[in-house]
Amino acid sequence: MKGTIKALFVSITLLICTVSWAAVDVIEFDNDADRKRYQELAAELRCPKCPNQNLVGTDSGIAYDLRREVARLIKEGQTNKQIKVYMVNRYGDFVLYKPPVNNKTLILWWGPGLMLLMGVIVFGVIVLQRRRNIATDKEQPEDLDQD
């Protein structure tokens, strides 16, 4: 009987813990336009802690705080631009999924294209060298040492 009570207690405790982990972040807005703005901003802003995830796609503590902050700023009547400026001032350009083109972010915008161009150039050089080596091998007669 004691074992059954302990098992029941453990099961109930685990069930309660699991329910608390599945808590949903519910934010109330006065109208659908503000709700839509909130969803768009949360999708455009990156979580500073999580690698390559927006505020909607993660349940980290900082993302939760940032979602609450975005909701507060929307309720205060700030524009999307003002909210983004506020977030960039606190967390830097990293918080934006589409950072602006400036001196700090040039490598983000031009880096992938430059790396691709360098790869194509290296590939082309290797192919040309191999073609030249094959052509010179065909032109040179084999040395036949007959002693």
Short mmCIF file of N, CA, C and O in Angstrom, two decimals:
data_model
loop_
_atom_site.label_atom_id
_atom_site.label_comp_id
_atom_site.label_asym_id
_atom_site.label_seq_id
_atom_site.Cartn_x
_atom_site.Cartn_y
_atom_site.Cartn_z
N MET A 1 0.82 -1.20 0.00
CA MET A 1 0.00 0.00 0.00
C MET A 1 0.87 1.27 0.00
O MET A 1 0.55 2.21 -0.70
N LYS A 2 1.96 1.23 0.82
CA LYS A 2 2.84 2.40 0.88
C LYS A 2 3.48 2.67 -0.48
O LYS A 2 3.63 3.80 -0.88
N GLY A 3 3.89 1.62 -1.19
CA GLY A 3 4.50 1.76 -2.50
C GLY A 3 3.55 2.38 -3.50
O GLY A 3 3.93 3.18 -4.35
N THR A 4 2.27 2.05 -3.42
CA THR A 4 1.26 2.60 -4.32
C THR A 4 1.06 4.09 -4.06
O THR A 4 0.95 4.88 -5.01
N ILE A 5 1.07 4.46 -2.81
CA ILE A 5 0.89 5.88 -2.45
C ILE A 5 2.10 6.69 -2.93
O ILE A 5 1.95 7.78 -3.47
N LYS A 6 3.30 6.14 -2.74
CA LYS A 6 4.50 6.84 -3.20
C LYS A 6 4.49 6.99 -4.73
O LYS A 6 4.81 8.05 -5.25
N ALA A 7 4.11 5.94 -5.42
CA ALA A 7 4.05 6.00 -6.88
C ALA A 7 3.03 7.01 -7.34
O ALA A 7 3.26 7.76 -8.30
N LEU A 8 1.88 7.07 -6.67
CA LEU A 8 0.84 8.04 -7.01
C LEU A 8 1.34 9.46 -6.76
O LEU A 8 1.15 10.36 -7.58
N PHE A 9 2.02 9.66 -5.62
CA PHE A 9 2.56 10.98 -5.30
C PHE A 9 3.60 11.42 -6.34
O PHE A 9 3.58 12.56 -6.81
N VAL A 10 4.49 10.52 -6.72
CA VAL A 10 5.51 10.83 -7.73
C VAL A 10 4.86 11.14 -9.07
O VAL A 10 5.23 12.09 -9.76
N SER A 11 3.86 10.37 -9.45
CA SER A 11 3.16 10.59 -10.72
C SER A 11 2.48 11.95 -10.74
O SER A 11 2.57 12.69 -11.73
N ILE A 12 1.82 12.31 -9.68
CA ILE A 12 1.13 13.61 -9.60
C ILE A 12 2.16 14.74 -9.64
O ILE A 12 1.97 15.75 -10.33
N THR A 13 3.25 14.59 -8.92
CA THR A 13 4.30 15.61 -8.91
C THR A 13 4.87 15.81 -10.31
O THR A 13 5.05 16.95 -10.77
N LEU A 14 5.16 14.73 -11.02
CA LEU A 14 5.69 14.83 -12.37
C LEU A 14 4.68 15.47 -13.31
O LEU A 14 5.04 16.27 -14.18
N LEU A 15 3.42 15.14 -13.14
CA LEU A 15 2.37 15.73 -13.98
C LEU A 15 2.28 17.23 -13.76
O LEU A 15 2.20 18.00 -14.71
N ILE A 16 2.35 17.67 -12.53
CA ILE A 16 2.29 19.10 -12.21
C ILE A 16 3.50 19.82 -12.80
O ILE A 16 3.38 20.90 -13.38
N CYS A 17 4.69 19.23 -12.67
CA CYS A 17 5.90 19.84 -13.23
C CYS A 17 5.81 19.95 -14.74
O CYS A 17 6.20 20.95 -15.32
N THR A 18 5.30 18.92 -15.40
CA THR A 18 5.18 18.94 -16.85
C THR A 18 4.21 20.02 -17.30
O THR A 18 4.46 20.71 -18.29
N VAL A 19 3.12 20.20 -16.59
CA VAL A 19 2.14 21.22 -16.94
C VAL A 19 2.76 22.61 -16.80
O VAL A 19 2.54 23.49 -17.64
N SER A 20 3.57 22.83 -15.77
CA SER A 20 4.19 24.15 -15.60
C SER A 20 5.20 24.43 -16.70
O SER A 20 5.41 25.57 -17.08
N TRP A 21 5.86 23.41 -17.25
CA TRP A 21 6.80 23.62 -18.35
C TRP A 21 6.08 24.02 -19.63
O TRP A 21 6.63 24.67 -20.48
N ALA A 22 4.84 23.61 -19.77
CA ALA A 22 4.09 23.86 -20.99
C ALA A 22 3.30 25.16 -20.93
O ALA A 22 2.34 25.34 -21.64
N ALA A 23 3.70 26.07 -20.05
CA ALA A 23 3.00 27.34 -19.92
C ALA A 23 3.08 28.13 -21.22
O ALA A 23 4.11 28.16 -21.88
N VAL A 24 1.99 28.77 -21.59
CA VAL A 24 1.92 29.53 -22.82
C VAL A 24 2.01 31.01 -22.50
O VAL A 24 1.41 31.49 -21.55
N ASP A 25 2.74 31.73 -23.31
CA ASP A 25 2.91 33.17 -23.14
C ASP A 25 1.69 33.86 -23.76
O ASP A 25 1.59 33.94 -24.98
N VAL A 26 0.79 34.34 -22.93
CA VAL A 26 -0.43 34.98 -23.42
C VAL A 26 -0.33 36.48 -23.15
O VAL A 26 -0.15 36.91 -22.02
N ILE A 27 -0.45 37.25 -24.23
CA ILE A 27 -0.42 38.71 -24.12
C ILE A 27 -1.69 39.23 -24.74
O ILE A 27 -2.01 38.92 -25.88
N GLU A 28 -2.40 40.03 -24.00
CA GLU A 28 -3.67 40.59 -24.46
C GLU A 28 -3.45 41.96 -25.10
O GLU A 28 -2.68 42.77 -24.60
N PHE A 29 -4.12 42.18 -26.22
CA PHE A 29 -4.08 43.47 -26.91
C PHE A 29 -5.50 43.98 -27.08
O PHE A 29 -6.46 43.21 -27.09
N ASP A 30 -5.61 45.31 -27.25
CA ASP A 30 -6.92 45.93 -27.41
C ASP A 30 -7.54 45.68 -28.78
O ASP A 30 -8.74 45.68 -28.92
N ASN A 31 -6.69 45.49 -29.79
CA ASN A 31 -7.22 45.27 -31.14
C ASN A 31 -6.33 44.31 -31.93
O ASN A 31 -5.22 43.99 -31.52
N ASP A 32 -6.85 43.87 -33.05
CA ASP A 32 -6.13 42.90 -33.87
C ASP A 32 -4.90 43.51 -34.56
O ASP A 32 -3.94 42.80 -34.83
N ALA A 33 -4.95 44.80 -34.85
CA ALA A 33 -3.82 45.46 -35.51
C ALA A 33 -2.59 45.41 -34.60
O ALA A 33 -1.48 45.11 -35.07
N ASP A 34 -2.76 45.69 -33.30
CA ASP A 34 -1.63 45.62 -32.37
C ASP A 34 -1.15 44.18 -32.21
O ASP A 34 0.06 43.95 -32.12
N ARG A 35 -2.03 43.23 -32.19
CA ARG A 35 -1.65 41.82 -32.09
C ARG A 35 -0.81 41.41 -33.31
O ARG A 35 0.20 40.73 -33.18
N LYS A 36 -1.25 41.87 -34.49
CA LYS A 36 -0.52 41.54 -35.71
C LYS A 36 0.86 42.19 -35.70
O LYS A 36 1.85 41.56 -36.07
N ARG A 37 0.95 43.45 -35.27
CA ARG A 37 2.25 44.14 -35.17
C ARG A 37 3.17 43.40 -34.21
O ARG A 37 4.36 43.22 -34.47
N TYR A 38 2.62 42.96 -33.09
CA TYR A 38 3.41 42.22 -32.11
C TYR A 38 3.98 40.94 -32.72
O TYR A 38 5.16 40.64 -32.57
N GLN A 39 3.15 40.20 -33.43
CA GLN A 39 3.60 38.95 -34.04
C GLN A 39 4.66 39.21 -35.10
O GLN A 39 5.65 38.47 -35.19
N GLU A 40 4.49 40.26 -35.89
CA GLU A 40 5.48 40.59 -36.92
C GLU A 40 6.81 41.00 -36.29
O GLU A 40 7.88 40.56 -36.73
N LEU A 41 6.74 41.85 -35.26
CA LEU A 41 7.98 42.30 -34.60
C LEU A 41 8.68 41.13 -33.91
O LEU A 41 9.91 41.02 -33.97
N ALA A 42 7.93 40.28 -33.25
CA ALA A 42 8.53 39.14 -32.56
C ALA A 42 9.19 38.19 -33.55
O ALA A 42 10.17 37.52 -33.23
N ALA A 43 8.65 38.13 -34.76
CA ALA A 43 9.25 37.28 -35.79
C ALA A 43 10.49 37.95 -36.43
O ALA A 43 11.38 37.26 -36.90
N GLU A 44 10.54 39.28 -36.43
CA GLU A 44 11.67 40.01 -37.03
C GLU A 44 12.83 40.20 -36.08
O GLU A 44 13.95 40.48 -36.52
N LEU A 45 12.59 40.08 -34.77
CA LEU A 45 13.64 40.30 -33.79
C LEU A 45 14.26 38.97 -33.37
O LEU A 45 13.56 37.99 -33.14
N ARG A 46 15.57 38.95 -33.26
CA ARG A 46 16.32 37.74 -32.93
C ARG A 46 16.56 37.68 -31.42
O ARG A 46 16.81 38.69 -30.78
N CYS A 47 16.51 36.49 -30.88
CA CYS A 47 16.83 36.28 -29.47
C CYS A 47 18.33 36.47 -29.28
O CYS A 47 19.12 35.83 -29.99
N PRO A 48 18.78 37.32 -28.37
CA PRO A 48 20.21 37.55 -28.18
C PRO A 48 20.95 36.33 -27.64
O PRO A 48 22.14 36.19 -27.83
N LYS A 49 20.25 35.43 -27.00
CA LYS A 49 20.88 34.26 -26.39
C LYS A 49 20.87 33.04 -27.31
O LYS A 49 21.84 32.27 -27.34
N CYS A 50 19.80 32.86 -28.05
CA CYS A 50 19.62 31.64 -28.84
C CYS A 50 20.22 31.81 -30.23
O CYS A 50 20.03 32.83 -30.87
N PRO A 51 20.92 30.80 -30.73
CA PRO A 51 21.51 30.91 -32.06
C PRO A 51 20.47 30.82 -33.17
O PRO A 51 19.76 29.82 -33.26
N ASN A 52 20.37 31.87 -33.93
CA ASN A 52 19.51 31.91 -35.12
C ASN A 52 18.05 31.57 -34.86
O ASN A 52 17.44 30.82 -35.60
N GLN A 53 17.48 32.12 -33.80
CA GLN A 53 16.06 31.95 -33.52
C GLN A 53 15.45 33.31 -33.22
O GLN A 53 16.05 34.15 -32.56
N ASN A 54 14.23 33.49 -33.71
CA ASN A 54 13.55 34.75 -33.41
C ASN A 54 12.87 34.64 -32.04
O ASN A 54 12.94 33.61 -31.38
N LEU A 55 12.21 35.72 -31.63
CA LEU A 55 11.60 35.73 -30.31
C LEU A 55 10.43 34.76 -30.20
O LEU A 55 10.13 34.27 -29.12
N VAL A 56 9.79 34.45 -31.32
CA VAL A 56 8.66 33.53 -31.30
C VAL A 56 9.15 32.09 -31.19
O VAL A 56 8.52 31.25 -30.54
N GLY A 57 10.28 31.78 -31.79
CA GLY A 57 10.75 30.40 -31.90
C GLY A 57 11.52 29.87 -30.71
O GLY A 57 12.07 28.78 -30.78
N THR A 58 11.60 30.59 -29.62
CA THR A 58 12.36 30.13 -28.46
C THR A 58 11.60 30.42 -27.17
O THR A 58 10.77 31.31 -27.13
N ASP A 59 11.92 29.65 -26.16
CA ASP A 59 11.27 29.87 -24.86
C ASP A 59 12.29 30.24 -23.79
O ASP A 59 12.05 30.02 -22.61
N SER A 60 13.40 30.83 -24.20
CA SER A 60 14.40 31.25 -23.22
C SER A 60 13.87 32.43 -22.41
O SER A 60 12.95 33.14 -22.83
N GLY A 61 14.48 32.65 -21.28
CA GLY A 61 14.06 33.73 -20.40
C GLY A 61 14.20 35.10 -21.03
O GLY A 61 13.31 35.95 -20.89
N ILE A 62 15.31 35.33 -21.73
CA ILE A 62 15.52 36.64 -22.36
C ILE A 62 14.50 36.88 -23.47
O ILE A 62 14.01 37.99 -23.65
N ALA A 63 14.16 35.83 -24.21
CA ALA A 63 13.15 35.98 -25.27
C ALA A 63 11.79 36.30 -24.66
O ALA A 63 11.05 37.13 -25.19
N TYR A 64 11.47 35.67 -23.54
CA TYR A 64 10.22 35.96 -22.84
C TYR A 64 10.19 37.42 -22.42
O TYR A 64 9.19 38.12 -22.63
N ASP A 65 11.29 37.89 -21.83
CA ASP A 65 11.36 39.30 -21.41
C ASP A 65 11.24 40.25 -22.60
O ASP A 65 10.55 41.28 -22.51
N LEU A 66 11.89 39.92 -23.70
CA LEU A 66 11.83 40.78 -24.88
C LEU A 66 10.43 40.79 -25.49
O LEU A 66 9.97 41.84 -25.97
N ARG A 67 9.75 39.65 -25.50
CA ARG A 67 8.36 39.62 -25.99
C ARG A 67 7.48 40.53 -25.14
O ARG A 67 6.66 41.29 -25.65
N ARG A 68 7.66 40.46 -23.83
CA ARG A 68 6.90 41.34 -22.91
C ARG A 68 7.24 42.81 -23.16
O ARG A 68 6.36 43.67 -23.13
N GLU A 69 8.51 43.09 -23.40
CA GLU A 69 8.94 44.47 -23.66
C GLU A 69 8.35 44.99 -24.97
O GLU A 69 7.88 46.13 -25.05
N VAL A 70 8.33 44.17 -26.00
CA VAL A 70 7.74 44.56 -27.29
C VAL A 70 6.26 44.84 -27.09
O VAL A 70 5.73 45.85 -27.59
N ALA A 71 5.57 43.99 -26.35
CA ALA A 71 4.14 44.19 -26.10
C ALA A 71 3.91 45.50 -25.34
O ALA A 71 2.99 46.27 -25.65
N ARG A 72 4.75 45.77 -24.34
CA ARG A 72 4.61 47.02 -23.57
C ARG A 72 4.80 48.24 -24.46
O ARG A 72 4.02 49.20 -24.39
N LEU A 73 5.82 48.20 -25.33
CA LEU A 73 6.08 49.33 -26.20
C LEU A 73 4.96 49.53 -27.22
O LEU A 73 4.60 50.67 -27.54
N ILE A 74 4.37 48.46 -27.70
CA ILE A 74 3.23 48.58 -28.62
C ILE A 74 2.05 49.21 -27.90
O ILE A 74 1.38 50.09 -28.43
N LYS A 75 1.80 48.77 -26.67
CA LYS A 75 0.68 49.32 -25.89
C LYS A 75 0.91 50.79 -25.56
O LYS A 75 -0.06 51.54 -25.40
N GLU A 76 2.17 51.20 -25.47
CA GLU A 76 2.48 52.61 -25.23
C GLU A 76 2.32 53.46 -26.48
O GLU A 76 2.41 54.68 -26.42
N GLY A 77 2.11 52.82 -27.63
CA GLY A 77 1.86 53.55 -28.86
C GLY A 77 3.09 53.83 -29.71
O GLY A 77 3.04 54.64 -30.63
N GLN A 78 4.20 53.15 -29.42
CA GLN A 78 5.40 53.38 -30.21
C GLN A 78 5.28 52.67 -31.57
O GLN A 78 4.63 51.65 -31.69
N THR A 79 5.94 53.23 -32.56
CA THR A 79 5.92 52.66 -33.90
C THR A 79 6.90 51.48 -33.98
O THR A 79 7.76 51.31 -33.11
N ASN A 80 6.78 50.71 -35.05
CA ASN A 80 7.70 49.59 -35.25
C ASN A 80 9.14 50.07 -35.32
O ASN A 80 10.04 49.44 -34.78
N LYS A 81 9.35 51.19 -36.00
CA LYS A 81 10.70 51.74 -36.13
C LYS A 81 11.26 52.14 -34.76
O LYS A 81 12.42 51.86 -34.46
N GLN A 82 10.45 52.78 -33.94
CA GLN A 82 10.90 53.18 -32.61
C GLN A 82 11.23 51.96 -31.76
O GLN A 82 12.21 51.97 -31.01
N ILE A 83 10.44 50.91 -31.88
CA ILE A 83 10.69 49.69 -31.11
C ILE A 83 12.00 49.03 -31.55
O ILE A 83 12.80 48.59 -30.73
N LYS A 84 12.23 49.00 -32.86
CA LYS A 84 13.47 48.41 -33.37
C LYS A 84 14.68 49.22 -32.93
O LYS A 84 15.71 48.66 -32.56
N VAL A 85 14.57 50.54 -32.97
CA VAL A 85 15.67 51.40 -32.52
C VAL A 85 15.95 51.15 -31.04
O VAL A 85 17.12 51.04 -30.63
N TYR A 86 14.91 51.03 -30.25
CA TYR A 86 15.05 50.74 -28.82
C TYR A 86 15.80 49.42 -28.61
O TYR A 86 16.73 49.33 -27.81
N MET A 87 15.40 48.40 -29.34
CA MET A 87 16.04 47.08 -29.20
C MET A 87 17.49 47.11 -29.69
O MET A 87 18.36 46.49 -29.07
N VAL A 88 17.77 47.80 -30.78
CA VAL A 88 19.14 47.90 -31.30
C VAL A 88 20.01 48.66 -30.31
O VAL A 88 21.17 48.28 -30.09
N ASN A 89 19.48 49.70 -29.69
CA ASN A 89 20.26 50.45 -28.70
C ASN A 89 20.64 49.57 -27.51
O ASN A 89 21.70 49.75 -26.92
N ARG A 90 19.78 48.64 -27.15
CA ARG A 90 20.06 47.77 -26.01
C ARG A 90 20.90 46.56 -26.38
O ARG A 90 21.74 46.13 -25.59
N TYR A 91 20.65 45.95 -27.56
CA TYR A 91 21.27 44.67 -27.90
C TYR A 91 22.15 44.71 -29.15
O TYR A 91 22.73 43.70 -29.51
N GLY A 92 22.21 45.82 -29.83
CA GLY A 92 23.03 45.93 -31.04
C GLY A 92 22.28 45.44 -32.27
O GLY A 92 21.15 44.96 -32.20
N ASP A 93 22.95 45.55 -33.42
CA ASP A 93 22.33 45.16 -34.69
C ASP A 93 22.03 43.67 -34.76
O ASP A 93 21.24 43.23 -35.58
N PHE A 94 22.67 42.88 -33.91
CA PHE A 94 22.45 41.43 -33.91
C PHE A 94 20.99 41.08 -33.66
O PHE A 94 20.50 40.05 -34.12
N VAL A 95 20.27 41.92 -32.94
CA VAL A 95 18.89 41.61 -32.58
C VAL A 95 17.96 41.66 -33.79
O VAL A 95 16.87 41.11 -33.75
N LEU A 96 18.39 42.27 -34.88
CA LEU A 96 17.58 42.35 -36.09
C LEU A 96 17.94 41.21 -37.04
O LEU A 96 19.12 40.95 -37.28
N TYR A 97 16.92 40.56 -37.61
CA TYR A 97 17.21 39.53 -38.61
C TYR A 97 17.70 40.15 -39.91
O TYR A 97 18.44 39.53 -40.65
N LYS A 98 17.29 41.36 -40.20
CA LYS A 98 17.76 42.08 -41.39
C LYS A 98 18.48 43.34 -40.93
O LYS A 98 17.91 44.42 -40.93
N PRO A 99 19.75 43.21 -40.54
CA PRO A 99 20.47 44.39 -40.05
C PRO A 99 20.69 45.39 -41.18
O PRO A 99 20.78 45.01 -42.35
N PRO A 100 20.79 46.67 -40.84
CA PRO A 100 21.02 47.68 -41.87
C PRO A 100 22.43 47.55 -42.45
O PRO A 100 23.33 47.02 -41.81
N VAL A 101 22.59 48.04 -43.66
CA VAL A 101 23.92 48.03 -44.30
C VAL A 101 24.68 49.24 -43.79
O VAL A 101 24.31 50.38 -44.05
N ASN A 102 25.72 49.00 -43.01
CA ASN A 102 26.60 50.05 -42.54
C ASN A 102 28.00 49.47 -42.36
O ASN A 102 28.23 48.30 -42.68
N ASN A 103 28.94 50.26 -41.88
CA ASN A 103 30.33 49.79 -41.76
C ASN A 103 30.46 48.56 -40.87
O ASN A 103 31.29 47.70 -41.11
N LYS A 104 29.63 48.46 -39.83
CA LYS A 104 29.71 47.34 -38.91
C LYS A 104 29.15 46.05 -39.51
O LYS A 104 29.55 44.96 -39.12
N THR A 105 28.23 46.17 -40.46
CA THR A 105 27.55 44.98 -40.97
C THR A 105 27.90 44.65 -42.42
O THR A 105 27.27 43.78 -43.01
N LEU A 106 28.90 45.32 -42.97
CA LEU A 106 29.27 45.04 -44.36
C LEU A 106 29.67 43.57 -44.56
O LEU A 106 29.33 42.97 -45.58
N ILE A 107 30.37 43.00 -43.61
CA ILE A 107 30.79 41.60 -43.74
C ILE A 107 29.58 40.68 -43.77
O ILE A 107 29.59 39.64 -44.44
N LEU A 108 28.52 41.03 -43.06
CA LEU A 108 27.30 40.21 -43.08
C LEU A 108 26.65 40.22 -44.46
O LEU A 108 26.13 39.21 -44.92
N TRP A 109 26.67 41.38 -45.09
CA TRP A 109 25.99 41.53 -46.37
C TRP A 109 26.85 41.06 -47.54
O TRP A 109 26.36 40.45 -48.49
N TRP A 110 28.15 41.37 -47.52
CA TRP A 110 29.01 41.06 -48.66
C TRP A 110 29.85 39.81 -48.46
O TRP A 110 30.35 39.25 -49.44
N GLY A 111 30.01 39.37 -47.24
CA GLY A 111 30.85 38.21 -46.94
C GLY A 111 30.47 36.94 -47.70
O GLY A 111 31.34 36.32 -48.33
N PRO A 112 29.22 36.51 -47.69
CA PRO A 112 28.87 35.28 -48.41
C PRO A 112 29.15 35.35 -49.91
O PRO A 112 29.67 34.40 -50.50
N GLY A 113 28.85 36.47 -50.52
CA GLY A 113 29.12 36.63 -51.95
C GLY A 113 30.61 36.61 -52.25
O GLY A 113 31.05 36.01 -53.24
N LEU A 114 31.39 37.27 -51.40
CA LEU A 114 32.84 37.27 -51.60
C LEU A 114 33.44 35.88 -51.41
O LEU A 114 34.32 35.48 -52.17
N MET A 115 32.93 35.15 -50.43
CA MET A 115 33.43 33.78 -50.23
C MET A 115 33.08 32.90 -51.42
O MET A 115 33.91 32.07 -51.84
N LEU A 116 31.89 33.06 -51.97
CA LEU A 116 31.50 32.29 -53.15
C LEU A 116 32.40 32.65 -54.34
O LEU A 116 32.87 31.76 -55.06
N LEU A 117 32.65 33.93 -54.53
CA LEU A 117 33.52 34.37 -55.63
C LEU A 117 34.93 33.80 -55.46
O LEU A 117 35.52 33.32 -56.43
N MET A 118 35.45 33.82 -54.24
CA MET A 118 36.78 33.26 -54.00
C MET A 118 36.80 31.77 -54.29
O MET A 118 37.76 31.24 -54.87
N GLY A 119 35.74 31.06 -53.91
CA GLY A 119 35.66 29.63 -54.19
C GLY A 119 35.64 29.34 -55.67
O GLY A 119 36.31 28.40 -56.13
N VAL A 120 34.91 30.14 -56.44
CA VAL A 120 34.85 29.95 -57.89
C VAL A 120 36.23 30.22 -58.51
O VAL A 120 36.67 29.48 -59.40
N ILE A 121 36.91 31.25 -58.04
CA ILE A 121 38.24 31.57 -58.57
C ILE A 121 39.23 30.43 -58.26
O ILE A 121 39.97 29.99 -59.14
N VAL A 122 39.22 29.93 -57.03
CA VAL A 122 40.12 28.83 -56.66
C VAL A 122 39.81 27.60 -57.48
O VAL A 122 40.71 26.92 -57.99
N PHE A 123 38.54 27.29 -57.64
CA PHE A 123 38.13 26.14 -58.47
C PHE A 123 38.62 26.31 -59.90
O PHE A 123 39.15 25.38 -60.50
N GLY A 124 38.46 27.50 -60.46
CA GLY A 124 38.91 27.77 -61.83
C GLY A 124 40.41 27.62 -61.97
O GLY A 124 40.90 27.05 -62.96
N VAL A 125 41.17 28.11 -61.00
CA VAL A 125 42.63 27.99 -61.05
C VAL A 125 43.04 26.52 -61.01
O VAL A 125 43.92 26.08 -61.77
N ILE A 126 42.41 25.74 -60.15
CA ILE A 126 42.73 24.31 -60.05
C ILE A 126 42.43 23.59 -61.36
O ILE A 126 43.24 22.80 -61.86
N VAL A 127 41.28 23.87 -61.96
CA VAL A 127 40.91 23.23 -63.23
C VAL A 127 41.89 23.62 -64.33
O VAL A 127 42.34 22.76 -65.10
N LEU A 128 42.26 24.88 -64.42
CA LEU A 128 43.23 25.32 -65.44
C LEU A 128 44.59 24.66 -65.26
O LEU A 128 45.23 24.24 -66.23
N GLN A 129 45.06 24.55 -64.03
CA GLN A 129 46.35 23.91 -63.77
C GLN A 129 46.32 22.44 -64.19
O GLN A 129 47.27 21.94 -64.77
N ARG A 130 45.24 21.76 -63.88
CA ARG A 130 45.14 20.35 -64.25
C ARG A 130 45.10 20.19 -65.77
O ARG A 130 45.70 19.25 -66.30
N ARG A 131 44.40 21.06 -66.44
CA ARG A 131 44.35 20.98 -67.91
C ARG A 131 45.74 21.20 -68.50
O ARG A 131 46.15 20.54 -69.45
N ARG A 132 46.49 22.17 -67.97
CA ARG A 132 47.84 22.43 -68.46
C ARG A 132 48.76 21.24 -68.20
O ARG A 132 49.57 20.87 -69.03
N ASN A 133 48.63 20.64 -67.01
CA ASN A 133 49.45 19.48 -66.67
C ASN A 133 49.15 18.31 -67.60
O ASN A 133 50.06 17.61 -68.05
N ILE A 134 47.89 18.09 -67.91
CA ILE A 134 47.52 17.01 -68.81
C ILE A 134 48.06 17.30 -70.21
O ILE A 134 48.60 16.41 -70.89
N ALA A 135 47.94 18.55 -70.66
CA ALA A 135 48.44 18.91 -72.00
C ALA A 135 49.95 18.76 -72.09
O ALA A 135 50.47 18.27 -73.10
N THR A 136 50.69 19.15 -71.07
CA THR A 136 52.15 19.03 -71.12
C THR A 136 52.57 17.58 -71.00
O THR A 136 53.58 17.19 -71.58
N ASP A 137 51.81 16.76 -70.28
CA ASP A 137 52.14 15.34 -70.18
C ASP A 137 51.98 14.65 -71.53
O ASP A 137 52.75 13.75 -71.88
N LYS A 138 51.01 15.05 -72.30
CA LYS A 138 50.77 14.44 -73.61
C LYS A 138 51.85 14.85 -74.61
O LYS A 138 52.21 14.10 -75.50
N GLU A 139 52.36 16.07 -74.50
CA GLU A 139 53.36 16.57 -75.45
C GLU A 139 54.74 15.99 -75.19
O GLU A 139 55.53 15.84 -76.12
N GLN A 140 55.08 15.67 -73.98
CA GLN A 140 56.41 15.17 -73.66
C GLN A 140 56.47 13.67 -73.93
O GLN A 140 55.63 12.91 -73.45
N PRO A 141 57.48 13.26 -74.68
CA PRO A 141 57.63 11.82 -74.90
C PRO A 141 58.14 11.14 -73.64
O PRO A 141 58.83 11.74 -72.82
N GLU A 142 57.78 9.92 -73.51
CA GLU A 142 58.22 9.16 -72.34
C GLU A 142 59.71 8.86 -72.48
O GLU A 142 60.20 8.54 -73.56
N ASP A 143 60.42 8.96 -71.43
CA ASP A 143 61.84 8.60 -71.43
C ASP A 143 61.95 7.09 -71.35
O ASP A 143 61.45 6.45 -70.43
N LEU A 144 62.59 6.55 -72.37
CA LEU A 144 62.80 5.11 -72.37
C LEU A 144 64.27 4.85 -72.12
O LEU A 144 65.13 5.15 -72.96
N ASP A 145 64.56 4.40 -71.00
CA ASP A 145 65.94 4.07 -70.67
C ASP A 145 66.20 2.63 -71.07
O ASP A 145 65.67 1.71 -70.47
N GLN A 146 66.97 2.47 -72.10
CA GLN A 146 67.31 1.12 -72.54
C GLN A 146 68.81 0.96 -72.39
O GLN A 146 69.59 1.47 -73.18
N ASP A 147 69.20 0.31 -71.44
CA ASP A 147 70.64 0.08 -71.20
C ASP A 147 71.02 -1.30 -71.55
O ASP A 147 70.48 -2.28 -71.43
#
